[in-house]
């Protein structure tokens, strides 16, 4: 964690120095960025004072405790523990996580509005964005010290850069690519649902930057993201302090989509091998017999998790990715069903 903190601190230092230099150079864009950031920061600070110390509900208490004792919380992602730990290193109080989050959110929102002004220069559109981001649901979400707010804003920043670069017809460069790569990695790794972006983000980059981003580079980005995904998960599996029970519980993210995909006729050159690797961790038979897009009955009601599953997790995850790549339609169909059910848009799941 100290190494991660030093890396983050180094890049934050570079960002601040670059920001100050741009302001001294009287950059209009950076002046607007700072102005819109400060406006939203004041709004969020007032709201935070009204509900001090933020919107704390349940899991975040244990996460702060885990971060303070450098324990890993598999269900909420190790990235969340890193984020909370860095926040506590800077402001050593639980509310420091919320304050750190408010600063990050204000900077991202300020950047969005600055790009909006730069591209359209419409004060009513800017005013509408402030109104939208001052809705009670947004404000309370900004005070919630779990991964969801920061994950949402990381995604917002990623697509703000991509969309406005496309509108302004800007080209890709090394500095921007590094920023986008970090944001893409966060979007893919921070939540299990982000795995779907492993396929779509390289394609989106191609259409946004096709003047300077050819098909070979898209393939290279795709392979690089796979390497990052596999390396991250392999590193987690190598950490001995992760209890087997937590690793077992983390498998729930795979049960739902697999149980639905296995109801279809799947394809792929290595299909049999992939299914064998999956079966070494999760029983294919139990998954097939207990399909659900809104729950995970195969996990709760059967013994679908193999006793020695931890020994085969690396091959399992690679085969899972391979299964998705060879059957994207089946995977998307399963995920969209879950999305509609989770948002109360599925009649079968309505009470």
PDB file of C-alpha atoms in Angstrom, residues 32 43 54 57 73-74 96 104 149 170 181 208 212 240 283 302 305 319:
ATOM      1  CA  UNK A  32     -12.750  27.708 -16.100  1.00  0.00           C
ATOM      2  CA  UNK A  43     -22.073  23.287  -2.857  1.00  0.00           C
ATOM      3  CA  UNK A  54     -21.634  12.070   5.287  1.00  0.00           C
ATOM      4  CA  UNK A  57     -25.107   3.168   6.142  1.00  0.00           C
ATOM      5  CA  UNK A  73     -12.302  -6.900   1.447  1.00  0.00           C
ATOM      6  CA  UNK A  74     -12.869  -9.067  -1.634  1.00  0.00           C
ATOM      7  CA  UNK A  96     -11.600  12.103   5.533  1.00  0.00           C
ATOM      8  CA  UNK A 104     -12.187  14.291  -6.457  1.00  0.00           C
ATOM      9  CA  UNK A 149     -19.846   7.167  -6.332  1.00  0.00           C
ATOM     10  CA  UNK A 170      -8.727  15.940 -30.985  1.00  0.00           C
ATOM     11  CA  UNK A 181      -5.680   3.455 -19.809  1.00  0.00           C
ATOM     12  CA  UNK A 208     -13.486   8.417 -31.216  1.00  0.00           C
ATOM     13  CA  UNK A 212      -4.893   8.630 -35.049  1.00  0.00           C
ATOM     14  CA  UNK A 240      -2.347 -15.285   1.339  1.00  0.00           C
ATOM     15  CA  UNK A 283     -20.313 -27.267 -11.097  1.00  0.00           C
ATOM     16  CA  UNK A 302     -26.461 -26.392  -4.039  1.00  0.00           C
ATOM     17  CA  UNK A 305     -18.470 -24.551  -5.547  1.00  0.00           C
ATOM     18  CA  UNK A 319     -11.914 -19.534 -19.601  1.00  0.00           C
TER      19      UNK A 319
END
